[in-house]
Amino acid sequence: MPLSKYHSAEILAKTIRCHALHMVYKAKASHIGTCLSMADLLAVLYDKILRINSAQPNWPDRDRFILSKGHGAAILYATLAERGFFPVDELDTFCQDGSRLAGHVTYGVPGVEVSTGSLGHGLSLGCGMALAAKHEDKAYRVFVLLSDGECDEGSIWEAVLFAPHHQLDNLIAIVDYNKIQAFGMVKEVLDLEPLADKWRAFRWTVREIEGHDYKQIDDVLTSVPFEAGKPSVVIANTVKGKGISFMENQLAWHYKSPDHDQLAQALIELGECE
Ligand SMILES: Cc1ncc(C[n+]2csc(CCOP(=O)(O)OP(=O)(O)O)c2C)c(N)n1
């Protein structure tokens, strides 16, 4: 059978899911559901969308990627390691004393643009970078991955207001819309609907996709900006814990880390990882 057009992204997604599971298990860390939710988005971004060079992490013309939901650090580090920003072996040090791979995304790790984890700041940082690119007549784009519960933060909506005013069509927000936040369902804690209409009302161009469908992710991210002169937002419908049956849509896996048997079961479900 011929390989799917998205074969390399699929392989990357499976590999980073596998790394993230090992990392949170060893560190007894939280946020595996968070990581699995965005694995496919990260895989397509880092497989083919982002214009980056791991040999020159600070290349001035690189696209910028900000993981605003910085509690998903494990899978971002896994992705950066797989893309050659630092050795894959270093992932074993995640959340260990003395490691630079802290539990929330930390500046100083090659490929990381800014520290994140205090929710609500990534889009404003992205606005600043996108505005700087405009001022300097640079062609780089700025991608910011947000979580849905994070959209409860007022600072997100200040940035949503700011970007169209400055015609930041080099800014792309992606919302990992898995419908679960730390302590409950988004709908019950603080309903975001109608989410797409809210972004539209702030003069963004909006696309809604299935966030685990490689073709949809690829199609939408290769067609940015959706409209010249306007920022773009992709609302990606996702499943928290995606890929591991007993973690999918389960609130508990926001904080829980797998025990030995759960890790083994998860790895069986993923299939051969390395
Ligand atoms: C400013 C701030 N307040 C609270 C937290 C604690 N916290 C960590 S993750 C999280 C919410 C997680 O839900 P969501 O934002 O939807 O992300 P998901 O893990 O579902 O992708 C919260 C409140 C934080 N990191 N930052």
XYZ file of C-alpha atoms and ligand atoms in Angstrom:
300
model
C 0.000 0.000 0.000
C 1.419 3.463 -0.816
C 2.363 5.609 2.161
C -0.128 8.292 3.129
C 0.812 11.845 2.193
C 0.898 12.520 5.928
C 3.006 9.496 6.846
C 5.886 11.457 8.362
C 3.534 13.576 10.484
C 1.751 10.417 11.669
C 5.073 8.866 12.663
C 6.127 12.046 14.463
C 2.793 12.215 16.318
C 3.125 8.636 17.503
C 6.744 9.131 18.560
C 6.067 12.293 20.556
C 3.036 10.698 22.239
C 5.290 7.841 23.237
C 8.023 10.134 24.574
C 5.498 12.226 26.519
C 4.058 9.106 28.167
C 7.528 7.936 29.243
C 8.450 11.419 30.447
C 5.404 12.022 32.645
C 5.618 8.465 33.985
C 9.254 8.823 35.020
C 8.746 12.317 36.470
C 5.354 11.472 38.016
C 4.246 14.660 36.285
C 0.828 15.971 35.252
C -0.761 17.043 31.967
C -0.550 13.940 29.799
C -4.131 14.520 28.581
C -3.078 18.011 27.525
C -0.092 16.661 25.620
C -2.015 13.971 23.773
C -4.711 16.461 22.792
C -2.301 18.587 20.743
C 0.071 15.874 19.471
C -1.320 15.836 15.944
C -1.308 19.632 15.677
C 2.331 19.766 16.786
C 3.272 16.928 14.453
C 1.927 18.678 11.353
C 3.361 22.042 12.415
C 6.836 20.633 13.001
C 6.761 18.144 10.148
C 5.963 20.590 7.435
C 4.512 23.982 8.307
C 7.053 25.847 10.423
C 10.032 27.377 8.634
C 12.691 26.603 11.225
C 16.235 25.302 11.302
C 17.356 23.233 14.284
C 21.007 23.890 13.387
C 20.290 27.605 13.833
C 17.526 27.874 16.455
C 17.818 31.679 16.509
C 17.838 32.165 12.743
C 16.306 35.664 12.513
C 13.850 34.771 9.745
C 12.473 31.644 11.420
C 8.761 31.277 12.042
C 7.975 31.709 15.712
C 5.979 29.081 17.585
C 4.587 29.835 21.050
C 2.997 27.105 23.115
C 0.777 29.347 25.204
C -0.629 26.312 27.030
C 2.811 25.851 28.543
C 1.717 23.047 30.869
C 2.026 20.796 27.805
C 5.818 21.170 27.949
C 6.598 17.444 27.785
C 5.304 16.963 24.273
C 6.795 20.212 22.966
C 10.209 19.141 24.269
C 9.683 15.713 22.680
C 8.885 17.372 19.356
C 11.889 19.700 19.509
C 14.187 16.800 20.354
C 12.809 14.720 17.494
C 13.376 17.676 15.153
C 17.018 17.873 16.201
C 17.047 20.880 18.522
C 18.690 18.831 21.290
C 19.429 15.149 21.915
C 16.449 12.820 22.351
C 18.231 11.204 25.337
C 17.845 14.468 27.240
C 14.090 13.854 27.433
C 14.904 11.392 30.246
C 15.802 14.389 32.414
C 12.313 15.940 32.175
C 11.377 17.469 35.544
C 14.470 16.054 37.257
C 16.638 18.203 39.545
C 19.105 20.268 37.534
C 17.452 19.624 34.189
C 16.676 22.468 31.814
C 13.519 20.588 30.786
C 11.158 21.970 33.416
C 7.517 20.996 33.775
C 6.317 24.145 32.040
C 7.804 25.488 28.819
C 11.044 27.242 29.706
C 13.138 29.677 27.692
C 16.686 28.462 27.212
C 15.707 25.108 25.764
C 16.737 25.274 22.088
C 13.679 25.955 19.931
C 11.660 27.530 22.746
C 10.844 31.183 22.024
C 9.421 32.194 25.416
C 8.612 30.703 28.798
C 4.931 29.909 29.214
C 2.729 28.160 31.730
C 1.067 31.074 33.380
C -1.923 30.901 31.070
C -3.118 33.842 29.017
C 0.142 35.414 27.857
C 1.110 33.634 24.644
C -1.170 35.510 22.290
C 0.000 38.918 23.514
C 3.616 37.820 23.103
C 2.719 36.599 19.623
C 1.147 39.967 18.793
C 4.392 41.690 19.752
C 6.480 39.376 17.597
C 4.109 39.702 14.643
C 4.089 43.493 14.966
C 7.892 43.497 15.106
C 8.001 41.469 11.890
C 5.761 44.048 10.201
C 7.921 46.929 11.396
C 11.093 45.213 10.224
C 9.551 44.098 6.932
C 10.243 40.440 7.743
C 8.316 37.535 6.271
C 8.256 35.236 9.271
C 4.920 34.070 10.706
C 3.967 33.684 14.358
C 1.937 30.646 15.416
C 0.395 30.554 18.897
C -1.230 27.415 20.292
C -3.834 28.164 22.963
C -6.000 25.944 25.109
C -9.725 26.403 25.534
C -9.775 26.931 29.307
C -7.019 29.468 28.729
C -9.538 31.557 26.791
C -11.144 32.351 30.169
C -8.231 34.748 30.701
C -9.122 38.369 29.913
C -5.635 38.981 28.537
C -6.401 36.637 25.632
C -9.234 38.898 24.533
C -7.054 42.010 24.755
C -4.716 40.349 22.263
C -7.659 39.238 20.123
C -8.720 42.900 19.998
C -5.190 44.149 19.271
C -4.177 41.903 16.359
C -6.762 42.929 13.717
C -6.331 46.593 14.581
C -2.679 46.219 13.544
C -3.577 44.023 10.550
C -1.379 41.196 11.820
C -1.982 38.723 9.015
C 1.328 37.084 9.955
C -0.235 35.921 13.247
C -1.993 32.556 13.444
C -3.750 31.424 16.606
C -4.717 27.786 17.027
C -7.169 26.840 19.769
C -6.833 23.275 21.048
C -10.552 22.948 21.706
C -10.731 19.719 23.697
C -13.708 20.951 25.788
C -12.047 20.045 29.106
C -10.105 22.308 31.440
C -8.386 21.685 34.779
C -11.417 21.140 36.994
C -14.275 20.385 34.645
C -15.879 20.650 31.242
C -15.441 24.046 29.580
C -19.185 24.205 28.997
C -19.852 23.898 32.708
C -16.963 25.960 34.107
C -17.259 28.908 31.703
C -18.894 28.275 28.346
C -16.978 29.704 25.368
C -19.715 29.226 22.778
C -20.251 30.537 20.205
C -16.444 30.533 20.070
C -15.925 31.011 16.336
C -18.413 33.894 16.276
C -16.555 35.613 19.097
C -13.273 35.605 17.125
C -15.156 36.721 13.993
C -16.723 39.601 15.908
C -13.193 40.747 16.794
C -12.387 40.722 13.021
C -10.271 37.574 12.806
C -10.672 35.115 9.948
C -11.743 31.784 11.362
C -11.543 28.147 10.250
C -12.840 25.166 12.222
C -11.261 21.751 11.794
C -10.973 18.300 13.332
C -7.693 18.594 15.211
C -6.667 14.969 14.719
C -7.249 14.856 10.956
C -3.868 15.337 9.274
C -5.333 16.471 5.971
C -7.516 19.093 7.606
C -4.661 20.367 9.788
C -2.303 20.513 6.830
C -4.817 22.146 4.485
C -5.738 24.835 6.952
C -2.176 25.662 8.023
C -0.882 25.813 4.468
C -3.563 28.349 3.569
C -2.672 31.066 6.091
C -3.331 33.924 6.100
C -6.926 33.171 5.245
C -7.354 36.802 4.244
C -4.722 39.480 3.598
C -4.596 42.102 6.322
C -6.330 39.988 8.976
C -5.065 37.566 11.630
C -6.119 33.931 11.303
C -7.462 31.577 13.939
C -7.909 27.824 13.647
C -10.366 26.308 16.084
C -9.225 22.696 16.271
C -11.773 20.312 17.759
C -9.735 17.803 19.702
C -10.029 15.067 22.296
C -8.149 15.419 25.560
C -6.017 12.280 26.016
C -6.337 11.406 22.315
C -4.861 8.069 21.321
C -5.052 6.239 24.654
C -8.525 4.788 25.176
C -8.650 5.085 28.959
C -7.366 8.656 28.925
C -9.627 10.041 26.214
C -12.105 12.665 27.461
C -11.243 11.835 31.070
C -10.802 14.876 33.298
C -8.601 12.954 35.759
C -5.771 12.732 33.196
C -5.272 16.459 33.351
C -3.344 15.901 36.598
C -2.777 12.153 36.978
C 0.353 10.446 35.779
C 0.245 6.810 34.679
C 1.471 4.029 36.935
C 3.586 1.157 35.586
C 0.651 -0.900 34.315
C -1.118 2.079 32.794
C 2.063 3.077 30.962
C 2.419 -0.467 29.617
C -1.209 -0.501 28.476
C -0.835 2.918 26.827
C 2.260 1.796 24.940
C 0.475 -1.314 23.708
C -2.314 0.882 22.377
C 0.134 3.182 20.613
C 1.972 0.289 19.025
C 5.707 0.098 18.340
C 7.115 3.502 19.322
C 10.847 3.617 18.752
C -2.763 31.972 35.052
C -2.910 30.518 35.394
N -3.905 30.134 36.209
C -4.061 28.825 36.537
C -3.172 27.889 36.046
C -3.325 26.433 36.463
N -3.760 25.624 35.323
C -2.909 24.802 34.680
S -3.598 24.083 33.361
C -5.089 24.840 33.657
C -6.280 24.686 32.775
C -6.166 23.601 31.786
O -7.244 23.587 30.893
P -7.084 24.172 29.447
O -6.573 25.561 29.541
O -8.345 23.976 28.725
O -5.919 23.282 28.823
P -5.922 21.758 28.345
O -4.996 21.079 29.309
O -7.312 21.226 28.417
O -5.402 21.766 26.967
C -5.015 25.635 34.785
C -6.138 26.438 35.324
C -2.136 28.340 35.197
N -1.266 27.478 34.653
N -2.053 29.655 34.867
